[in-house]
Amino acid sequence: MNDIGAFFLWDIFPYIALASFFIGIIVRFARNRFSITAKSSELLEKKQLMVGSILFHVGIIFVFFGHVVGVLIPKAFTDWLGIPNEMYHIGALVMGGLAGFMALAGMIILTYRRFNNKRVFITSSFSDLVVDLSLLIMIVLGLSASLIEGPFFHPEFNYRLNLSVWARQIFMLKPDFHLMQQVPPVFQIHVICGFLIFAFFPYTRLIHALTLPWQYLFRSPEVYRRKPSIRGDQYRG
């Protein structure tokens, strides 16, 4: 890829995707907020939904925060803490691998359920089908990059020296596309797919992730009192 294409892909496209993400969320909440919650298909099939949903959501939450830590914490900080680079990578591979395979197992179950169960498939929108396949491909790419391409084909690659630096530069509004040209292909595709998901996030059922009832974590506990039985009242009387 020439420098013009690389410049657009790594210095311009991320901001297009993020603009679509934030503007889409604002517009959808303002104009059609009652369409935000995801349609439940629990009445059509429950067992696979419960197992797949729990595995996927637990796994993807750990994967997400693992990505955040990997991007936001620079190598210099862990070096200052005295954490060897090898130990950091082993911990990231083990924890990220476990979370990734958990998310993958859940997504395989959910995707199989959506395409194989006739009632679920018929009631699914085109967007639902695309979202399931996109998330499945995204997870497979992430695991392939971390567990196959990196260790076996590019053992010298250290994402903290280029990919993570580039990602932090996005927030500083000065990304350097040359850094991403040093990144192996599967990692690049994984990043592109991630930004595509961000771009289409507000226009799919994925937006229901923003409607989680966070208020239940901070509200005061409710006290329930048992209603006295009639027999007990008569006995005390």
PDB file of C-alpha atoms in Angstrom:
ATOM      1  CA  MET A   1       0.000   0.000   0.000  1.00  0.00           C
ATOM      2  CA  ASN A   2       1.348   3.444  -0.924  1.00  0.00           C
ATOM      3  CA  ASP A   3       1.644   6.290   1.549  1.00  0.00           C
ATOM      4  CA  ILE A   4      -1.556   8.001   0.347  1.00  0.00           C
ATOM      5  CA  GLY A   5      -3.645   4.883   0.952  1.00  0.00           C
ATOM      6  CA  ALA A   6      -1.942   4.229   4.290  1.00  0.00           C
ATOM      7  CA  PHE A   7      -2.490   7.859   5.325  1.00  0.00           C
ATOM      8  CA  PHE A   8      -6.222   7.614   4.603  1.00  0.00           C
ATOM      9  CA  LEU A   9      -6.587   4.207   6.244  1.00  0.00           C
ATOM     10  CA  TRP A  10      -4.711   4.963   9.464  1.00  0.00           C
ATOM     11  CA  ASP A  11      -4.939   8.757   9.837  1.00  0.00           C
ATOM     12  CA  ILE A  12      -8.358   9.606   8.362  1.00  0.00           C
ATOM     13  CA  PHE A  13     -10.589   6.512   8.489  1.00  0.00           C
ATOM     14  CA  PRO A  14     -10.455   6.130  12.312  1.00  0.00           C
ATOM     15  CA  TYR A  15     -11.936   9.615  12.722  1.00  0.00           C
ATOM     16  CA  ILE A  16     -14.659   8.874  10.150  1.00  0.00           C
ATOM     17  CA  ALA A  17     -15.595   5.743  12.121  1.00  0.00           C
ATOM     18  CA  LEU A  18     -15.538   7.568  15.464  1.00  0.00           C
ATOM     19  CA  ALA A  19     -17.588  10.452  14.053  1.00  0.00           C
ATOM     20  CA  SER A  20     -20.189   7.958  12.814  1.00  0.00           C
ATOM     21  CA  PHE A  21     -20.145   6.322  16.249  1.00  0.00           C
ATOM     22  CA  PHE A  22     -20.749   9.462  18.322  1.00  0.00           C
ATOM     23  CA  ILE A  23     -23.025  11.328  15.902  1.00  0.00           C
ATOM     24  CA  GLY A  24     -25.082   8.193  15.284  1.00  0.00           C
ATOM     25  CA  ILE A  25     -25.571   7.636  19.012  1.00  0.00           C
ATOM     26  CA  ILE A  26     -26.671  11.245  19.574  1.00  0.00           C
ATOM     27  CA  VAL A  27     -29.114  11.174  16.662  1.00  0.00           C
ATOM     28  CA  ARG A  28     -30.597   7.817  17.599  1.00  0.00           C
ATOM     29  CA  PHE A  29     -31.093   8.756  21.254  1.00  0.00           C
ATOM     30  CA  ALA A  30     -32.621  12.081  20.217  1.00  0.00           C
ATOM     31  CA  ARG A  31     -34.939  10.830  17.484  1.00  0.00           C
ATOM     32  CA  ASN A  32     -35.667   7.163  18.094  1.00  0.00           C
ATOM     33  CA  ARG A  33     -34.622   6.257  21.608  1.00  0.00           C
ATOM     34  CA  PHE A  34     -37.419   3.687  22.006  1.00  0.00           C
ATOM     35  CA  SER A  35     -35.808   1.490  19.341  1.00  0.00           C
ATOM     36  CA  ILE A  36     -32.535   1.176  21.239  1.00  0.00           C
ATOM     37  CA  THR A  37     -33.214  -1.928  23.311  1.00  0.00           C
ATOM     38  CA  ALA A  38     -32.479  -5.236  21.593  1.00  0.00           C
ATOM     39  CA  LYS A  39     -35.410  -7.474  20.658  1.00  0.00           C
ATOM     40  CA  SER A  40     -35.550 -10.534  22.886  1.00  0.00           C
ATOM     41  CA  SER A  41     -35.937 -13.953  21.294  1.00  0.00           C
ATOM     42  CA  GLU A  42     -35.978 -15.792  24.608  1.00  0.00           C
ATOM     43  CA  LEU A  43     -39.535 -17.029  24.050  1.00  0.00           C
ATOM     44  CA  LEU A  44     -38.433 -18.688  20.797  1.00  0.00           C
ATOM     45  CA  GLU A  45     -35.445 -20.541  22.272  1.00  0.00           C
ATOM     46  CA  LYS A  46     -33.959 -20.142  25.729  1.00  0.00           C
ATOM     47  CA  LYS A  47     -31.256 -22.721  26.501  1.00  0.00           C
ATOM     48  CA  GLN A  48     -28.733 -21.825  23.777  1.00  0.00           C
ATOM     49  CA  LEU A  49     -29.470 -18.133  24.281  1.00  0.00           C
ATOM     50  CA  MET A  50     -28.643 -18.276  27.999  1.00  0.00           C
ATOM     51  CA  VAL A  51     -25.416 -20.264  27.601  1.00  0.00           C
ATOM     52  CA  GLY A  52     -24.171 -18.338  24.572  1.00  0.00           C
ATOM     53  CA  SER A  53     -25.106 -14.950  25.942  1.00  0.00           C
ATOM     54  CA  ILE A  54     -23.366 -15.486  29.285  1.00  0.00           C
ATOM     55  CA  LEU A  55     -20.183 -16.820  27.679  1.00  0.00           C
ATOM     56  CA  PHE A  56     -20.057 -14.040  25.088  1.00  0.00           C
ATOM     57  CA  HIS A  57     -20.825 -11.119  27.387  1.00  0.00           C
ATOM     58  CA  VAL A  58     -18.449 -12.183  30.159  1.00  0.00           C
ATOM     59  CA  GLY A  59     -15.680 -12.931  27.669  1.00  0.00           C
ATOM     60  CA  ILE A  60     -16.120  -9.777  25.595  1.00  0.00           C
ATOM     61  CA  ILE A  61     -16.122  -7.538  28.685  1.00  0.00           C
ATOM     62  CA  PHE A  62     -12.713  -8.888  29.733  1.00  0.00           C
ATOM     63  CA  VAL A  63     -11.473  -8.651  26.132  1.00  0.00           C
ATOM     64  CA  PHE A  64     -12.608  -5.023  25.891  1.00  0.00           C
ATOM     65  CA  PHE A  65     -10.909  -3.922  29.091  1.00  0.00           C
ATOM     66  CA  GLY A  66      -7.829  -5.922  28.122  1.00  0.00           C
ATOM     67  CA  HIS A  67      -7.648  -3.914  24.898  1.00  0.00           C
ATOM     68  CA  VAL A  68      -8.107  -0.671  26.834  1.00  0.00           C
ATOM     69  CA  VAL A  69      -5.258  -1.541  29.207  1.00  0.00           C
ATOM     70  CA  GLY A  70      -3.021  -2.664  26.349  1.00  0.00           C
ATOM     71  CA  VAL A  71      -3.583   0.602  24.490  1.00  0.00           C
ATOM     72  CA  LEU A  72      -3.590   3.137  27.310  1.00  0.00           C
ATOM     73  CA  ILE A  73      -0.730   1.805  29.443  1.00  0.00           C
ATOM     74  CA  PRO A  74       2.599   2.489  27.698  1.00  0.00           C
ATOM     75  CA  LYS A  75       5.536   0.123  27.875  1.00  0.00           C
ATOM     76  CA  ALA A  76       7.545   2.714  29.800  1.00  0.00           C
ATOM     77  CA  PHE A  77       5.073   2.501  32.692  1.00  0.00           C
ATOM     78  CA  THR A  78       5.300  -1.277  33.113  1.00  0.00           C
ATOM     79  CA  ASP A  79       9.080  -1.022  32.748  1.00  0.00           C
ATOM     80  CA  TRP A  80       9.040   1.533  35.585  1.00  0.00           C
ATOM     81  CA  LEU A  81       7.024  -0.909  37.692  1.00  0.00           C
ATOM     82  CA  GLY A  82       9.669  -3.556  37.049  1.00  0.00           C
ATOM     83  CA  ILE A  83       7.404  -5.859  35.015  1.00  0.00           C
ATOM     84  CA  PRO A  84       9.507  -7.673  32.389  1.00  0.00           C
ATOM     85  CA  ASN A  85       8.203  -7.494  28.856  1.00  0.00           C
ATOM     86  CA  GLU A  86       8.086 -11.306  28.600  1.00  0.00           C
ATOM     87  CA  MET A  87       5.977 -11.578  31.758  1.00  0.00           C
ATOM     88  CA  TYR A  88       3.603  -8.882  30.511  1.00  0.00           C
ATOM     89  CA  HIS A  89       3.101 -10.677  27.185  1.00  0.00           C
ATOM     90  CA  ILE A  90       2.585 -14.075  28.823  1.00  0.00           C
ATOM     91  CA  GLY A  91      -0.022 -12.624  31.170  1.00  0.00           C
ATOM     92  CA  ALA A  92      -1.744 -10.814  28.296  1.00  0.00           C
ATOM     93  CA  LEU A  93      -1.786 -13.954  26.133  1.00  0.00           C
ATOM     94  CA  VAL A  94      -3.100 -16.199  28.909  1.00  0.00           C
ATOM     95  CA  MET A  95      -5.787 -13.855  30.229  1.00  0.00           C
ATOM     96  CA  GLY A  96      -6.682 -12.492  26.803  1.00  0.00           C
ATOM     97  CA  GLY A  97      -6.730 -15.982  25.317  1.00  0.00           C
ATOM     98  CA  LEU A  98      -9.081 -17.325  27.977  1.00  0.00           C
ATOM     99  CA  ALA A  99     -11.433 -14.357  27.629  1.00  0.00           C
ATOM    100  CA  GLY A 100     -11.216 -14.530  23.843  1.00  0.00           C
ATOM    101  CA  PHE A 101     -12.075 -18.221  23.677  1.00  0.00           C
ATOM    102  CA  MET A 102     -14.949 -17.668  26.090  1.00  0.00           C
ATOM    103  CA  ALA A 103     -16.313 -14.906  23.858  1.00  0.00           C
ATOM    104  CA  LEU A 104     -15.716 -17.067  20.778  1.00  0.00           C
ATOM    105  CA  ALA A 105     -17.587 -20.036  22.252  1.00  0.00           C
ATOM    106  CA  GLY A 106     -20.509 -17.802  23.175  1.00  0.00           C
ATOM    107  CA  MET A 107     -20.578 -16.155  19.753  1.00  0.00           C
ATOM    108  CA  ILE A 108     -20.472 -19.526  17.962  1.00  0.00           C
ATOM    109  CA  ILE A 109     -23.473 -20.692  19.993  1.00  0.00           C
ATOM    110  CA  LEU A 110     -25.398 -17.464  19.363  1.00  0.00           C
ATOM    111  CA  THR A 111     -24.585 -17.403  15.649  1.00  0.00           C
ATOM    112  CA  TYR A 112     -25.494 -21.085  15.220  1.00  0.00           C
ATOM    113  CA  ARG A 113     -28.733 -20.444  17.078  1.00  0.00           C
ATOM    114  CA  ARG A 114     -29.640 -17.438  14.943  1.00  0.00           C
ATOM    115  CA  PHE A 115     -28.990 -19.177  11.623  1.00  0.00           C
ATOM    116  CA  ASN A 116     -30.082 -22.714  12.539  1.00  0.00           C
ATOM    117  CA  ASN A 117     -33.248 -22.080  14.546  1.00  0.00           C
ATOM    118  CA  LYS A 118     -35.951 -21.330  11.966  1.00  0.00           C
ATOM    119  CA  ARG A 119     -38.116 -19.243  14.279  1.00  0.00           C
ATOM    120  CA  VAL A 120     -35.156 -17.152  15.470  1.00  0.00           C
ATOM    121  CA  PHE A 121     -33.865 -16.748  11.907  1.00  0.00           C
ATOM    122  CA  ILE A 122     -37.226 -15.608  10.531  1.00  0.00           C
ATOM    123  CA  THR A 123     -37.653 -12.974  13.239  1.00  0.00           C
ATOM    124  CA  SER A 124     -34.067 -11.692  12.803  1.00  0.00           C
ATOM    125  CA  SER A 125     -33.390  -8.595  10.747  1.00  0.00           C
ATOM    126  CA  PHE A 126     -30.619  -8.373   8.168  1.00  0.00           C
ATOM    127  CA  SER A 127     -28.751  -6.181  10.640  1.00  0.00           C
ATOM    128  CA  ASP A 128     -28.967  -8.906  13.311  1.00  0.00           C
ATOM    129  CA  LEU A 129     -27.418 -11.463  10.972  1.00  0.00           C
ATOM    130  CA  VAL A 130     -24.611  -9.117   9.930  1.00  0.00           C
ATOM    131  CA  VAL A 131     -23.833  -8.189  13.547  1.00  0.00           C
ATOM    132  CA  ASP A 132     -23.492 -11.821  14.620  1.00  0.00           C
ATOM    133  CA  LEU A 133     -21.206 -12.680  11.708  1.00  0.00           C
ATOM    134  CA  SER A 134     -19.168  -9.493  12.164  1.00  0.00           C
ATOM    135  CA  LEU A 135     -18.552 -10.147  15.848  1.00  0.00           C
ATOM    136  CA  LEU A 136     -17.641 -13.762  15.125  1.00  0.00           C
ATOM    137  CA  ILE A 137     -15.126 -12.714  12.452  1.00  0.00           C
ATOM    138  CA  MET A 138     -13.749  -9.997  14.726  1.00  0.00           C
ATOM    139  CA  ILE A 139     -13.087 -12.436  17.569  1.00  0.00           C
ATOM    140  CA  VAL A 140     -11.502 -15.025  15.257  1.00  0.00           C
ATOM    141  CA  LEU A 141      -9.207 -12.355  13.805  1.00  0.00           C
ATOM    142  CA  GLY A 142      -8.189 -11.191  17.271  1.00  0.00           C
ATOM    143  CA  LEU A 143      -7.350 -14.692  18.477  1.00  0.00           C
ATOM    144  CA  SER A 144      -5.550 -15.507  15.225  1.00  0.00           C
ATOM    145  CA  ALA A 145      -3.446 -12.360  15.464  1.00  0.00           C
ATOM    146  CA  SER A 146      -2.516 -12.837  19.123  1.00  0.00           C
ATOM    147  CA  LEU A 147      -2.037 -16.605  19.247  1.00  0.00           C
ATOM    148  CA  ILE A 148      -0.941 -17.542  15.710  1.00  0.00           C
ATOM    149  CA  GLU A 149       0.424 -14.725  13.550  1.00  0.00           C
ATOM    150  CA  GLY A 150       2.270 -12.906  16.318  1.00  0.00           C
ATOM    151  CA  PRO A 151       4.035 -15.823  18.074  1.00  0.00           C
ATOM    152  CA  PHE A 152       4.663 -18.019  15.008  1.00  0.00           C
ATOM    153  CA  PHE A 153       5.069 -15.700  12.006  1.00  0.00           C
ATOM    154  CA  HIS A 154       6.218 -12.422  13.592  1.00  0.00           C
ATOM    155  CA  PRO A 155       7.827 -13.306  16.949  1.00  0.00           C
ATOM    156  CA  GLU A 156       9.762 -10.036  16.905  1.00  0.00           C
ATOM    157  CA  PHE A 157       6.561  -7.971  16.730  1.00  0.00           C
ATOM    158  CA  ASN A 158       5.676  -5.979  19.845  1.00  0.00           C
ATOM    159  CA  TYR A 159       2.362  -4.167  19.459  1.00  0.00           C
ATOM    160  CA  ARG A 160       3.237  -1.847  22.347  1.00  0.00           C
ATOM    161  CA  LEU A 161       5.939  -0.190  20.252  1.00  0.00           C
ATOM    162  CA  ASN A 162       3.767   0.739  17.273  1.00  0.00           C
ATOM    163  CA  LEU A 163       0.075  -0.264  17.326  1.00  0.00           C
ATOM    164  CA  SER A 164      -0.543   0.958  20.882  1.00  0.00           C
ATOM    165  CA  VAL A 165       1.435   4.145  20.285  1.00  0.00           C
ATOM    166  CA  TRP A 166      -0.599   4.847  17.141  1.00  0.00           C
ATOM    167  CA  ALA A 167      -3.869   4.202  19.026  1.00  0.00           C
ATOM    168  CA  ARG A 168      -2.917   6.697  21.746  1.00  0.00           C
ATOM    169  CA  GLN A 169      -1.963   9.221  19.078  1.00  0.00           C
ATOM    170  CA  ILE A 170      -5.535   9.091  17.768  1.00  0.00           C
ATOM    171  CA  PHE A 171      -6.723  10.666  21.027  1.00  0.00           C
ATOM    172  CA  MET A 172      -4.014  13.320  20.674  1.00  0.00           C
ATOM    173  CA  LEU A 173      -5.207  14.055  17.091  1.00  0.00           C
ATOM    174  CA  LYS A 174      -1.847  13.265  15.509  1.00  0.00           C
ATOM    175  CA  PRO A 175      -1.688   9.592  14.459  1.00  0.00           C
ATOM    176  CA  ASP A 176       1.374   8.488  12.501  1.00  0.00           C
ATOM    177  CA  PHE A 177       0.389   6.049   9.771  1.00  0.00           C
ATOM    178  CA  HIS A 178       4.006   4.879   9.460  1.00  0.00           C
ATOM    179  CA  LEU A 179       3.614   3.044  12.778  1.00  0.00           C
ATOM    180  CA  MET A 180       0.740   0.945  11.437  1.00  0.00           C
ATOM    181  CA  GLN A 181       2.760   0.042   8.348  1.00  0.00           C
ATOM    182  CA  GLN A 182       5.012  -1.926  10.729  1.00  0.00           C
ATOM    183  CA  VAL A 183       2.074  -4.015  12.007  1.00  0.00           C
ATOM    184  CA  PRO A 184       1.455  -7.556  10.613  1.00  0.00           C
ATOM    185  CA  PRO A 185      -1.535  -7.946   8.229  1.00  0.00           C
ATOM    186  CA  VAL A 186      -3.912  -9.868  10.517  1.00  0.00           C
ATOM    187  CA  PHE A 187      -3.484  -7.246  13.232  1.00  0.00           C
ATOM    188  CA  GLN A 188      -4.223  -4.548  10.651  1.00  0.00           C
ATOM    189  CA  ILE A 189      -7.389  -6.305   9.466  1.00  0.00           C
ATOM    190  CA  HIS A 190      -8.463  -6.774  13.085  1.00  0.00           C
ATOM    191  CA  VAL A 191      -8.086  -3.051  13.735  1.00  0.00           C
ATOM    192  CA  ILE A 192      -9.974  -2.102  10.542  1.00  0.00           C
ATOM    193  CA  CYS A 193     -12.846  -4.453  11.437  1.00  0.00           C
ATOM    194  CA  GLY A 194     -12.934  -2.945  14.913  1.00  0.00           C
ATOM    195  CA  PHE A 195     -13.370   0.567  13.540  1.00  0.00           C
ATOM    196  CA  LEU A 196     -16.025  -0.666  11.100  1.00  0.00           C
ATOM    197  CA  ILE A 197     -17.985  -2.079  14.025  1.00  0.00           C
ATOM    198  CA  PHE A 198     -17.636   1.268  15.811  1.00  0.00           C
ATOM    199  CA  ALA A 199     -18.885   3.034  12.673  1.00  0.00           C
ATOM    200  CA  PHE A 200     -22.045   0.898  12.395  1.00  0.00           C
ATOM    201  CA  PHE A 201     -22.575   0.474  16.153  1.00  0.00           C
ATOM    202  CA  PRO A 202     -25.330   3.132  16.520  1.00  0.00           C
ATOM    203  CA  TYR A 203     -27.384   1.717  13.653  1.00  0.00           C
ATOM    204  CA  THR A 204     -27.590  -1.877  14.940  1.00  0.00           C
ATOM    205  CA  ARG A 205     -28.830  -3.682  18.018  1.00  0.00           C
ATOM    206  CA  LEU A 206     -25.344  -3.308  19.508  1.00  0.00           C
ATOM    207  CA  ILE A 207     -26.418   0.092  20.800  1.00  0.00           C
ATOM    208  CA  HIS A 208     -28.384  -1.647  23.554  1.00  0.00           C
ATOM    209  CA  ALA A 209     -25.040  -1.988  25.385  1.00  0.00           C
ATOM    210  CA  LEU A 210     -25.363   1.719  26.222  1.00  0.00           C
ATOM    211  CA  THR A 211     -28.715   1.201  27.943  1.00  0.00           C
ATOM    212  CA  LEU A 212     -27.492  -1.095  30.715  1.00  0.00           C
ATOM    213  CA  PRO A 213     -29.218  -0.198  34.007  1.00  0.00           C
ATOM    214  CA  TRP A 214     -26.101   1.241  35.664  1.00  0.00           C
ATOM    215  CA  GLN A 215     -28.297   3.012  38.225  1.00  0.00           C
ATOM    216  CA  TYR A 216     -28.874  -0.305  39.994  1.00  0.00           C
ATOM    217  CA  LEU A 217     -25.189  -0.393  40.945  1.00  0.00           C
ATOM    218  CA  PHE A 218     -25.390   2.910  42.850  1.00  0.00           C
ATOM    219  CA  ARG A 219     -28.904   3.139  44.246  1.00  0.00           C
ATOM    220  CA  SER A 220     -29.629   2.442  47.907  1.00  0.00           C
ATOM    221  CA  PRO A 221     -30.726  -1.104  48.684  1.00  0.00           C
ATOM    222  CA  GLU A 222     -34.459  -1.654  48.985  1.00  0.00           C
ATOM    223  CA  VAL A 223     -35.742  -3.191  52.210  1.00  0.00           C
ATOM    224  CA  TYR A 224     -38.484  -5.795  51.935  1.00  0.00           C
ATOM    225  CA  ARG A 225     -40.549  -6.746  54.987  1.00  0.00           C
ATOM    226  CA  ARG A 226     -42.585  -9.901  55.223  1.00  0.00           C
ATOM    227  CA  LYS A 227     -46.275  -9.360  55.742  1.00  0.00           C
ATOM    228  CA  PRO A 228     -47.407 -10.892  59.058  1.00  0.00           C
ATOM    229  CA  SER A 229     -49.584 -13.951  58.680  1.00  0.00           C
ATOM    230  CA  ILE A 230     -53.191 -13.846  59.810  1.00  0.00           C
ATOM    231  CA  ARG A 231     -52.628 -16.855  62.091  1.00  0.00           C
ATOM    232  CA  GLY A 232     -49.772 -15.031  63.832  1.00  0.00           C
ATOM    233  CA  ASP A 233     -51.921 -11.924  64.361  1.00  0.00           C
ATOM    234  CA  GLN A 234     -54.727 -13.970  65.879  1.00  0.00           C
ATOM    235  CA  TYR A 235     -52.292 -15.759  68.169  1.00  0.00           C
ATOM    236  CA  ARG A 236     -50.821 -12.477  69.420  1.00  0.00           C
ATOM    237  CA  GLY A 237     -54.327 -11.070  69.897  1.00  0.00           C
TER     238      GLY A 237
END
